[in-house]
Amino acid sequence: MLEKRSHRPLLGCIADDFTGASDLANNLVRAKMRTIQTIGVPADSQKLNVDAIVIALKSRTISTHEAIKQSLQAYEWLKAQGVEQFYFKYCSTFDSTPQGNIGPVTEALMDVIYGKGKGFTIVCPAFPEAKRTVFNGHLFVGNELLSESGMRNHPLTPMTDANLVRVMQAQTHRIVGLVDYASVSAGSPEIRARFQALQNEGITIAVVDVTCNQDLESIASAIADIPLITAGSGLAISLPNKWRIRGLLDLSDSSDILPPATGYQAVISGSCSQASNAQVLDFCQRGLPSFAIDPLADVSQVNMVQQAITWAKTHLMNGPILIYATTQPDIVKSIQHKLGAIHASEFVEKILTEIAKGLVQIGVRQLVIAGGETSGAIVQALGIKQMAIGPQIDRGVPWMSAISPCSEDKAIHLALKSGNFGSVDFFTKSFTQLSSLHHD
Ligand code: ADP
């Protein structure tokens, strides 16, 4: 059993992308845990006086070797902070390539925490509030199987199989099993019994079925003593209350307070998801200023970054602007065909990153970024090390504030939106919400 702690973080999280990290931090803050998100593994070992720490990595699509290395470094740093439980966070749509990196990172963390081949953990991407559910091991996005959802066309991690037991098994040497809905719906004692039965069969990784928040509650009780859990952000909603009940956590009412927002407002979108396409369209249809990036433009003739910044300077004083590479799947495919898939992504990320730096240099202090990889690239380029988590805009997306060397060390407010998240008016609604925060 866990013992009463003295100012040690309870939860140490390793997130495989930046929007996912803020999604997780958002859920912890909503559940009233004092939470800090760091960008990468902090260089110093200063002890943080918070309830939860989320280390944001950009390890979803990098080489498996590098993803394992960074995740283990994050683990060691969190262990030195004295955390009670480790949480490897991935996307609720289980975004991964056929090689991983979810499986290999899970396996490496288990080996170091429990010993080679030993121990037990769960795979729980479900987030019912965001309409991600798992039944008979199959992941659903709304009413569609993962493999029939927009995720099948993702530029970097197309998901073409909804069977998570099969997907996870292809990524790990350990044996993967299932805690099916019959056990989950019967409550935490039954779930624990199923964990034991699976371990008796040599299964050390179990996908768990989840269709509603009550299922997450039962799972959160069942995993209280498991040192490593792997999950999307949904499970985090249910954890804090379990610790509070056990007297391990005083819930904080001031966990989501940010400084007032200043400066110009901009949106940068590098996500090609269905939701981001609809959000870009909505912004443009409101007659607000938008600038499209064409990855096939002749770079010997056009300096796209310079063009975008010059354009931005003429519009920023009037309200939010949008700069986007977002486009429909068939156009992405033809661009990838011409440039190569990896090169196309890196090229677009590089342009958007340079534009983001330029925007901050000319006074943008409120920045909405759409796209997980895109957010990761931009936040790293802005030299941000740590973010405070503020109020939620939509499911999975909070406003955050950070200090960047590019903003002369003044606070920038950031919203990092994972591709599929956010209502259709997200790009305008975010700024309205932020400006209302300090005028209520
Ligand atoms: P999401 O959160 O929707 O998955 P990401 O930013 O993680 O979004 O991934 C989208 C990827 O697609 C990024 O690497 C981005 O650079 C790339 N991309 C964006 N626009 C284009 C485009 N027009 N052509 C090709 N690739 C693109």
Coordinates of C-alpha atoms and ligand atoms in Angstrom, one line a residue:
M1 CA 0.0 0.0 0.0
L2 CA 1.1 3.6 -0.6
E3 CA 2.1 5.5 2.5
K4 CA 1.2 9.1 3.4
R5 CA 3.6 11.3 1.5
S6 CA 5.3 14.6 2.3
H7 CA 5.1 16.8 -0.8
R8 CA 6.2 14.2 -3.2
P9 CA 4.3 14.0 -6.5
L10 CA 1.9 11.1 -6.6
L11 CA 1.8 10.7 -10.3
G12 CA 4.7 10.9 -12.8
C13 CA 3.6 10.9 -16.4
I14 CA 5.5 10.4 -19.7
A15 CA 3.5 11.6 -22.7
D16 CA 4.5 10.6 -26.2
D17 CA 3.4 14.0 -27.7
F18 CA 2.8 17.5 -26.6
T19 CA -0.9 17.9 -27.2
G20 CA -1.4 14.6 -25.5
A21 CA 0.6 15.8 -22.5
S22 CA -1.6 18.9 -22.2
D23 CA -4.7 16.8 -22.6
L24 CA -3.5 14.6 -19.7
A25 CA -2.5 17.6 -17.6
N26 CA -5.9 19.2 -18.3
N27 CA -7.7 16.2 -16.9
L28 CA -5.6 16.1 -13.8
V29 CA -6.1 19.8 -13.2
R30 CA -9.9 19.4 -13.7
A31 CA -9.7 16.7 -11.1
K32 CA -8.0 19.4 -8.9
M33 CA -4.5 18.1 -8.8
R34 CA -1.7 20.7 -8.9
T35 CA 0.1 19.7 -12.1
I36 CA 3.1 20.9 -14.0
Q37 CA 3.9 20.0 -17.6
T38 CA 7.6 20.0 -18.6
I39 CA 8.8 20.1 -22.2
G40 CA 11.3 17.2 -22.4
V41 CA 13.1 15.9 -19.4
P42 CA 14.2 18.8 -17.2
A43 CA 17.9 19.5 -17.1
D44 CA 18.0 20.0 -13.4
S45 CA 16.8 17.8 -10.6
Q46 CA 15.1 20.5 -8.5
K47 CA 12.2 19.0 -6.6
L48 CA 8.8 20.2 -7.8
N49 CA 6.2 20.7 -5.1
V50 CA 3.1 19.5 -7.1
D51 CA 0.8 16.5 -7.1
A52 CA 1.5 15.5 -10.7
I53 CA 4.2 16.0 -13.3
V54 CA 3.7 15.4 -17.0
I55 CA 6.8 15.2 -19.1
A56 CA 6.0 15.9 -22.7
L57 CA 8.1 14.0 -25.2
K58 CA 7.8 14.1 -28.9
S59 CA 8.5 10.3 -29.2
R60 CA 5.4 9.0 -31.1
T61 CA 7.0 8.8 -34.5
I62 CA 10.8 9.1 -33.8
S63 CA 13.0 6.0 -34.0
T64 CA 12.0 3.3 -31.5
H65 CA 15.5 3.3 -30.1
E66 CA 15.3 7.1 -29.5
A67 CA 11.8 6.8 -28.1
I68 CA 12.9 4.2 -25.5
K69 CA 16.0 6.2 -24.6
Q70 CA 14.0 9.4 -23.9
S71 CA 11.2 7.6 -22.1
L72 CA 13.7 5.9 -19.8
Q73 CA 15.4 9.2 -19.1
A74 CA 12.0 10.6 -18.2
Y75 CA 11.3 7.7 -15.9
E76 CA 14.6 8.1 -14.1
W77 CA 14.0 11.8 -13.6
L78 CA 10.5 11.1 -12.2
K79 CA 11.7 8.4 -10.0
A80 CA 14.2 10.8 -8.5
Q81 CA 11.2 13.1 -7.7
G82 CA 9.8 10.3 -5.6
V83 CA 6.6 9.7 -7.6
E84 CA 4.3 6.9 -6.4
Q85 CA 2.9 5.8 -9.8
F86 CA 4.1 6.1 -13.4
Y87 CA 1.7 6.8 -16.3
F88 CA 2.8 6.3 -19.9
K89 CA 0.3 8.4 -21.9
Y90 CA -0.4 7.9 -25.6
C91 CA -3.3 9.1 -27.8
S92 CA -6.9 7.9 -27.3
T93 CA -6.8 6.7 -30.9
F94 CA -3.6 4.7 -30.1
D95 CA -1.6 6.5 -32.8
S96 CA 1.4 4.4 -33.6
T97 CA 3.3 3.0 -36.5
P98 CA 3.5 -0.8 -37.1
Q99 CA 6.8 -0.8 -35.1
G100 CA 5.5 1.2 -32.2
N101 CA 6.4 3.2 -30.3
I102 CA 3.7 2.3 -27.8
G103 CA 4.7 -1.4 -27.5
P104 CA 8.5 -1.0 -27.3
V105 CA 8.3 1.9 -24.8
T106 CA 5.8 0.0 -22.6
E107 CA 8.0 -3.0 -22.6
A108 CA 11.2 -1.0 -21.8
L109 CA 9.4 0.8 -18.9
M110 CA 8.1 -2.5 -17.5
D111 CA 11.5 -4.2 -17.8
V112 CA 13.2 -1.3 -15.8
I113 CA 10.4 -1.0 -13.2
Y114 CA 9.6 -4.7 -12.6
G115 CA 12.5 -6.6 -14.1
K116 CA 12.8 -8.3 -17.5
G117 CA 9.6 -10.1 -18.5
K118 CA 8.0 -9.5 -15.1
G119 CA 5.2 -7.4 -13.7
F120 CA 1.9 -6.3 -15.2
T121 CA 0.3 -3.3 -16.8
I122 CA -2.8 -2.2 -18.6
V123 CA -3.5 -0.6 -22.0
C124 CA -6.4 1.8 -21.6
P125 CA -6.6 4.4 -24.4
A126 CA -10.4 4.9 -23.9
F127 CA -11.7 8.4 -23.2
P128 CA -15.6 8.1 -23.3
E129 CA -16.1 11.9 -22.9
A130 CA -14.2 12.3 -26.2
K131 CA -16.1 9.4 -27.7
R132 CA -13.2 7.0 -27.6
T133 CA -14.4 3.6 -26.3
V134 CA -13.1 0.1 -26.3
F135 CA -15.2 -3.1 -26.6
N136 CA -13.9 -6.6 -27.0
G137 CA -10.6 -5.0 -27.5
H138 CA -11.8 -2.9 -30.4
L139 CA -11.3 0.8 -30.4
F140 CA -14.2 3.0 -31.5
V141 CA -14.1 6.7 -32.4
G142 CA -17.7 7.7 -31.9
N143 CA -19.8 5.1 -33.7
E144 CA -17.0 4.0 -36.0
L145 CA -14.2 1.5 -35.6
L146 CA -10.8 3.1 -35.4
S147 CA -9.9 1.6 -38.8
E148 CA -12.9 3.2 -40.4
S149 CA -12.5 6.6 -38.8
G150 CA -10.5 9.5 -40.2
M151 CA -7.5 8.0 -38.4
R152 CA -7.1 5.6 -41.3
N153 CA -5.8 8.5 -43.3
H154 CA -3.4 10.0 -40.8
P155 CA -0.3 11.4 -42.5
L156 CA 2.2 9.8 -40.0
T157 CA 0.3 7.1 -38.1
P158 CA -2.5 5.7 -40.2
M159 CA -4.5 3.3 -38.0
T160 CA -5.9 0.5 -40.1
D161 CA -6.7 -2.1 -37.5
A162 CA -9.1 -1.4 -34.6
N163 CA -8.2 -4.6 -32.7
L164 CA -5.9 -3.3 -30.0
V165 CA -4.8 -6.7 -28.7
R166 CA -3.5 -7.4 -32.2
V167 CA -2.0 -4.0 -32.7
M168 CA -0.2 -4.0 -29.3
Q169 CA 0.9 -7.7 -29.7
A170 CA 2.6 -6.7 -33.0
Q171 CA 4.6 -4.1 -31.1
T172 CA 5.9 -6.1 -28.1
H173 CA 7.6 -9.4 -27.2
R174 CA 5.4 -9.7 -24.1
I175 CA 2.0 -11.5 -24.3
V176 CA -1.0 -9.2 -24.6
G177 CA -4.5 -10.2 -23.3
L178 CA -7.9 -8.6 -22.7
V179 CA -9.9 -7.6 -19.7
D180 CA -13.3 -7.9 -21.4
Y181 CA -16.4 -5.9 -20.7
A182 CA -18.0 -8.6 -18.6
S183 CA -15.2 -8.2 -16.1
V184 CA -15.0 -4.4 -16.3
S185 CA -18.7 -3.8 -15.9
A186 CA -18.7 -6.1 -12.8
G187 CA -16.5 -3.7 -10.9
S188 CA -13.0 -3.4 -9.5
P189 CA -12.8 -6.8 -7.6
E190 CA -13.7 -8.6 -10.7
I191 CA -11.2 -6.6 -12.8
R192 CA -8.5 -7.4 -10.2
A193 CA -9.4 -11.1 -10.4
R194 CA -9.1 -11.0 -14.2
F195 CA -5.7 -9.3 -13.9
Q196 CA -4.6 -12.2 -11.7
A197 CA -6.1 -14.8 -14.1
L198 CA -4.3 -13.2 -17.0
Q199 CA -1.0 -13.2 -15.2
N200 CA -1.4 -16.9 -14.3
E201 CA -1.5 -17.5 -18.1
G202 CA 1.7 -15.5 -18.6
I203 CA 0.0 -12.4 -19.9
T204 CA 1.7 -9.2 -18.6
I205 CA -0.1 -6.6 -20.7
A206 CA -3.9 -6.3 -20.8
V207 CA -6.1 -4.2 -23.0
V208 CA -9.1 -3.1 -21.0
D209 CA -12.6 -2.6 -22.4
V210 CA -14.2 0.8 -21.4
T211 CA -17.5 2.2 -22.6
C212 CA -18.3 4.9 -20.0
N213 CA -16.8 6.9 -17.1
Q214 CA -18.1 4.4 -14.6
D215 CA -15.8 1.8 -16.2
L216 CA -12.8 4.1 -15.8
E217 CA -13.8 4.6 -12.1
S218 CA -13.7 0.8 -11.6
I219 CA -10.4 0.5 -13.4
A220 CA -8.9 3.4 -11.4
S221 CA -9.7 1.5 -8.2
A222 CA -8.3 -1.8 -9.6
I223 CA -5.0 -0.3 -10.6
A224 CA -4.2 1.5 -7.4
D225 CA -1.2 -0.7 -6.6
I226 CA 0.1 -1.1 -10.1
P227 CA 3.3 0.9 -10.3
L228 CA 3.1 1.5 -14.1
I229 CA -0.1 2.2 -16.1
T230 CA -0.3 2.9 -19.8
A231 CA -3.4 4.9 -21.0
G232 CA -4.9 7.8 -22.9
S233 CA -5.8 10.8 -20.9
G234 CA -9.3 9.6 -19.9
L235 CA -8.2 7.4 -17.0
A236 CA -6.6 10.4 -15.4
I237 CA -10.0 11.9 -14.6
S238 CA -10.7 9.0 -12.2
L239 CA -7.4 8.7 -10.4
P240 CA -7.2 11.8 -8.2
N241 CA -10.4 11.0 -6.3
K242 CA -9.1 7.5 -5.5
W243 CA -6.0 9.1 -3.8
R244 CA -8.2 11.6 -2.0
I245 CA -10.3 8.9 -0.6
R246 CA -7.2 7.1 0.7
G247 CA -6.0 10.4 2.4
L248 CA -3.1 10.8 0.0
L249 CA -4.2 14.0 -1.7
D250 CA -5.7 17.4 -0.8
L251 CA -7.5 18.6 -3.8
S252 CA -6.5 22.1 -4.8
D253 CA -9.0 24.8 -5.9
S254 CA -6.4 27.0 -7.4
S255 CA -4.9 24.4 -9.7
D256 CA -5.9 26.2 -13.0
I257 CA -5.2 29.9 -12.5
L258 CA -3.1 31.6 -15.3
P259 CA -1.8 35.2 -15.6
P260 CA -3.9 37.6 -17.7
A261 CA -3.4 37.3 -21.5
T262 CA -1.6 40.0 -23.5
G263 CA -0.4 40.6 -27.1
Y264 CA -1.6 39.5 -30.5
Q265 CA -3.7 36.4 -31.3
A266 CA -2.8 33.7 -33.9
V267 CA -3.7 30.1 -34.9
I268 CA -1.2 27.8 -36.6
S269 CA -2.7 24.6 -38.0
G270 CA -0.5 21.7 -39.2
S271 CA -3.1 19.1 -38.6
C272 CA -4.9 17.4 -41.5
S273 CA -7.6 15.7 -39.4
Q274 CA -11.3 16.0 -40.2
A275 CA -11.9 18.2 -37.2
S276 CA -9.0 20.6 -38.1
N277 CA -10.2 20.8 -41.7
A278 CA -13.6 21.8 -40.4
Q279 CA -12.1 24.4 -38.0
V280 CA -10.0 26.0 -40.7
L281 CA -13.1 26.2 -42.9
D282 CA -15.1 27.8 -40.1
F283 CA -12.5 30.4 -39.4
C284 CA -12.2 31.3 -43.1
Q285 CA -16.0 31.4 -43.5
R286 CA -16.2 34.0 -40.8
G287 CA -14.2 36.3 -43.1
L288 CA -11.2 36.3 -40.7
P289 CA -7.7 36.6 -42.1
S290 CA -6.1 33.3 -43.1
F291 CA -2.9 32.4 -45.0
A292 CA -2.4 28.9 -46.6
I293 CA 1.0 27.3 -46.8
D294 CA 1.6 25.3 -50.0
P295 CA 4.3 22.7 -49.4
L296 CA 4.8 22.4 -53.2
A297 CA 5.6 26.0 -53.7
D298 CA 8.9 26.6 -55.4
V299 CA 11.2 27.4 -52.5
S300 CA 13.9 28.9 -54.8
Q301 CA 11.3 31.5 -55.7
V302 CA 9.2 32.0 -52.6
N303 CA 10.3 32.6 -49.0
M304 CA 7.1 31.2 -47.4
V305 CA 8.1 32.2 -43.9
Q306 CA 8.9 35.8 -44.8
Q307 CA 5.7 36.0 -46.8
A308 CA 3.6 34.8 -44.0
I309 CA 5.2 37.1 -41.4
T310 CA 4.8 40.1 -43.7
W311 CA 1.2 39.2 -44.3
A312 CA 0.6 38.7 -40.5
K313 CA 2.0 42.2 -39.7
T314 CA -0.8 43.8 -41.7
H315 CA -3.6 41.8 -39.9
L316 CA -2.6 41.1 -36.3
M317 CA -3.8 44.4 -34.9
N318 CA -7.4 43.6 -36.0
G319 CA -7.8 40.3 -34.1
P320 CA -6.9 36.6 -34.5
I321 CA -5.2 35.4 -37.7
L322 CA -4.8 31.8 -39.0
I323 CA -1.8 30.3 -40.8
Y324 CA -2.4 26.7 -42.0
A325 CA -1.0 23.8 -44.0
T326 CA -4.2 21.8 -43.2
T327 CA -5.7 20.2 -46.2
Q328 CA -7.8 17.2 -47.3
P329 CA -6.4 13.6 -47.3
D330 CA -6.3 13.2 -51.1
I331 CA -4.2 16.4 -51.4
V332 CA -1.9 15.3 -48.5
K333 CA -1.4 12.0 -50.3
S334 CA -0.4 13.7 -53.6
I335 CA 2.0 16.0 -51.7
Q336 CA 3.5 13.0 -49.9
H337 CA 3.8 11.2 -53.2
K338 CA 5.8 14.1 -54.6
L339 CA 8.0 14.9 -51.5
G340 CA 8.0 11.6 -49.6
A341 CA 5.8 11.2 -46.5
I342 CA 8.4 11.9 -43.9
H343 CA 10.1 14.7 -45.8
A344 CA 6.7 16.3 -46.4
S345 CA 5.8 16.3 -42.7
E346 CA 9.3 17.5 -41.7
F347 CA 9.2 20.3 -44.3
V348 CA 5.7 21.5 -43.2
E349 CA 6.7 21.4 -39.5
K350 CA 9.9 23.4 -40.2
I351 CA 8.0 26.1 -42.1
L352 CA 5.3 26.4 -39.4
T353 CA 7.9 26.4 -36.7
E354 CA 9.8 29.3 -38.3
I355 CA 6.5 31.1 -38.7
A356 CA 5.6 30.6 -35.1
K357 CA 9.0 32.0 -34.0
G358 CA 8.5 35.0 -36.3
L359 CA 5.0 35.6 -34.9
V360 CA 6.1 35.6 -31.3
Q361 CA 8.9 38.0 -32.2
I362 CA 6.4 40.5 -33.6
G363 CA 4.2 40.3 -30.5
V364 CA 1.9 37.3 -30.7
R365 CA 1.3 36.2 -27.1
Q366 CA -1.8 34.1 -27.5
L367 CA -1.2 31.1 -29.8
V368 CA -3.5 28.2 -30.7
I369 CA -1.6 25.3 -32.4
A370 CA -3.5 22.5 -34.1
G371 CA -1.7 19.2 -34.5
G372 CA 0.2 17.0 -32.1
E373 CA 3.5 16.8 -34.0
T374 CA 3.1 20.4 -35.1
S375 CA 2.6 21.5 -31.5
G376 CA 5.7 19.5 -30.4
A377 CA 7.9 21.1 -33.1
I378 CA 6.7 24.6 -32.3
V379 CA 6.9 24.4 -28.5
Q380 CA 10.4 23.0 -28.8
A381 CA 11.5 25.7 -31.2
L382 CA 10.1 28.4 -28.9
G383 CA 12.5 27.1 -26.2
I384 CA 9.7 26.5 -23.7
K385 CA 10.7 24.3 -20.8
Q386 CA 7.6 24.2 -18.6
M387 CA 3.9 25.1 -18.8
A388 CA 1.3 26.0 -16.2
I389 CA -2.1 24.5 -17.0
G390 CA -5.2 26.7 -17.1
P391 CA -8.9 26.3 -17.7
Q392 CA -10.2 23.9 -20.4
I393 CA -11.4 25.3 -23.7
D394 CA -12.9 22.0 -25.0
R395 CA -12.4 18.3 -24.0
G396 CA -8.7 17.6 -23.9
V397 CA -7.5 21.2 -24.6
P398 CA -6.6 23.7 -21.9
W399 CA -5.1 27.1 -22.1
M400 CA -1.6 27.1 -20.8
S401 CA 1.0 29.7 -20.1
A402 CA 4.8 29.5 -20.5
I403 CA 7.9 31.6 -20.8
S404 CA 9.9 31.6 -24.0
P405 CA 13.2 33.2 -24.9
C406 CA 11.5 34.3 -28.1
S407 CA 9.0 36.3 -26.1
E408 CA 11.7 38.2 -24.2
D409 CA 10.8 36.0 -21.3
K410 CA 7.2 37.3 -21.1
A411 CA 4.3 34.9 -20.7
I412 CA 2.8 33.3 -23.8
H413 CA -0.6 31.7 -23.6
L414 CA -0.8 28.5 -25.6
A415 CA -3.5 26.0 -26.6
L416 CA -2.2 22.8 -28.1
K417 CA -5.0 21.0 -29.9
S418 CA -4.7 17.4 -30.9
G419 CA -6.0 17.0 -34.5
N420 CA -9.3 15.5 -33.7
F421 CA -10.3 17.6 -30.7
G422 CA -12.3 20.8 -30.5
S423 CA -15.6 22.1 -31.7
V424 CA -15.9 23.5 -35.1
D425 CA -15.6 27.2 -33.9
F426 CA -12.5 26.2 -31.7
F427 CA -10.2 28.7 -33.3
T428 CA -12.3 31.8 -32.5
K429 CA -13.9 30.4 -29.3
S430 CA -10.5 29.9 -27.6
F431 CA -9.6 33.6 -27.7
T432 CA -13.0 34.7 -26.6
Q433 CA -12.8 32.4 -23.6
L434 CA -9.2 33.6 -22.7
S435 CA -10.2 37.2 -22.8
S436 CA -13.2 36.6 -20.6
L437 CA -11.2 34.9 -17.9
H438 CA -10.0 38.0 -16.2
H439 CA -13.2 40.1 -16.8
D440 CA -15.7 37.9 -15.0
Ligands
ADP1 P1 -2.7 15.6 -35.8 O1 -2.8 16.0 -34.4 O2 -3.9 15.8 -36.6 O3 -2.2 14.1 -35.8 P2 0.0 16.3 -36.4 O4 0.6 17.7 -36.4 O5 0.4 15.4 -35.3 O6 -1.6 16.5 -36.5 O7 0.4 15.6 -37.8 C1 0.1 16.1 -39.0 C2 1.4 16.0 -39.9 O8 1.0 16.3 -41.2 C3 2.5 17.0 -39.5 O9 3.7 16.3 -39.5 C4 2.4 18.0 -40.5 O10 3.7 18.6 -40.8 C5 2.0 17.2 -41.7 N1 1.3 18.1 -42.7 C6 0.5 19.2 -42.5 N2 0.0 19.7 -43.6 C7 0.5 19.0 -44.6 C8 0.4 19.1 -46.0 N3 -0.4 20.0 -46.6 N4 1.0 18.1 -46.7 C9 1.7 17.2 -46.1 N5 1.9 17.0 -44.8 C10 1.3 17.9 -44.0

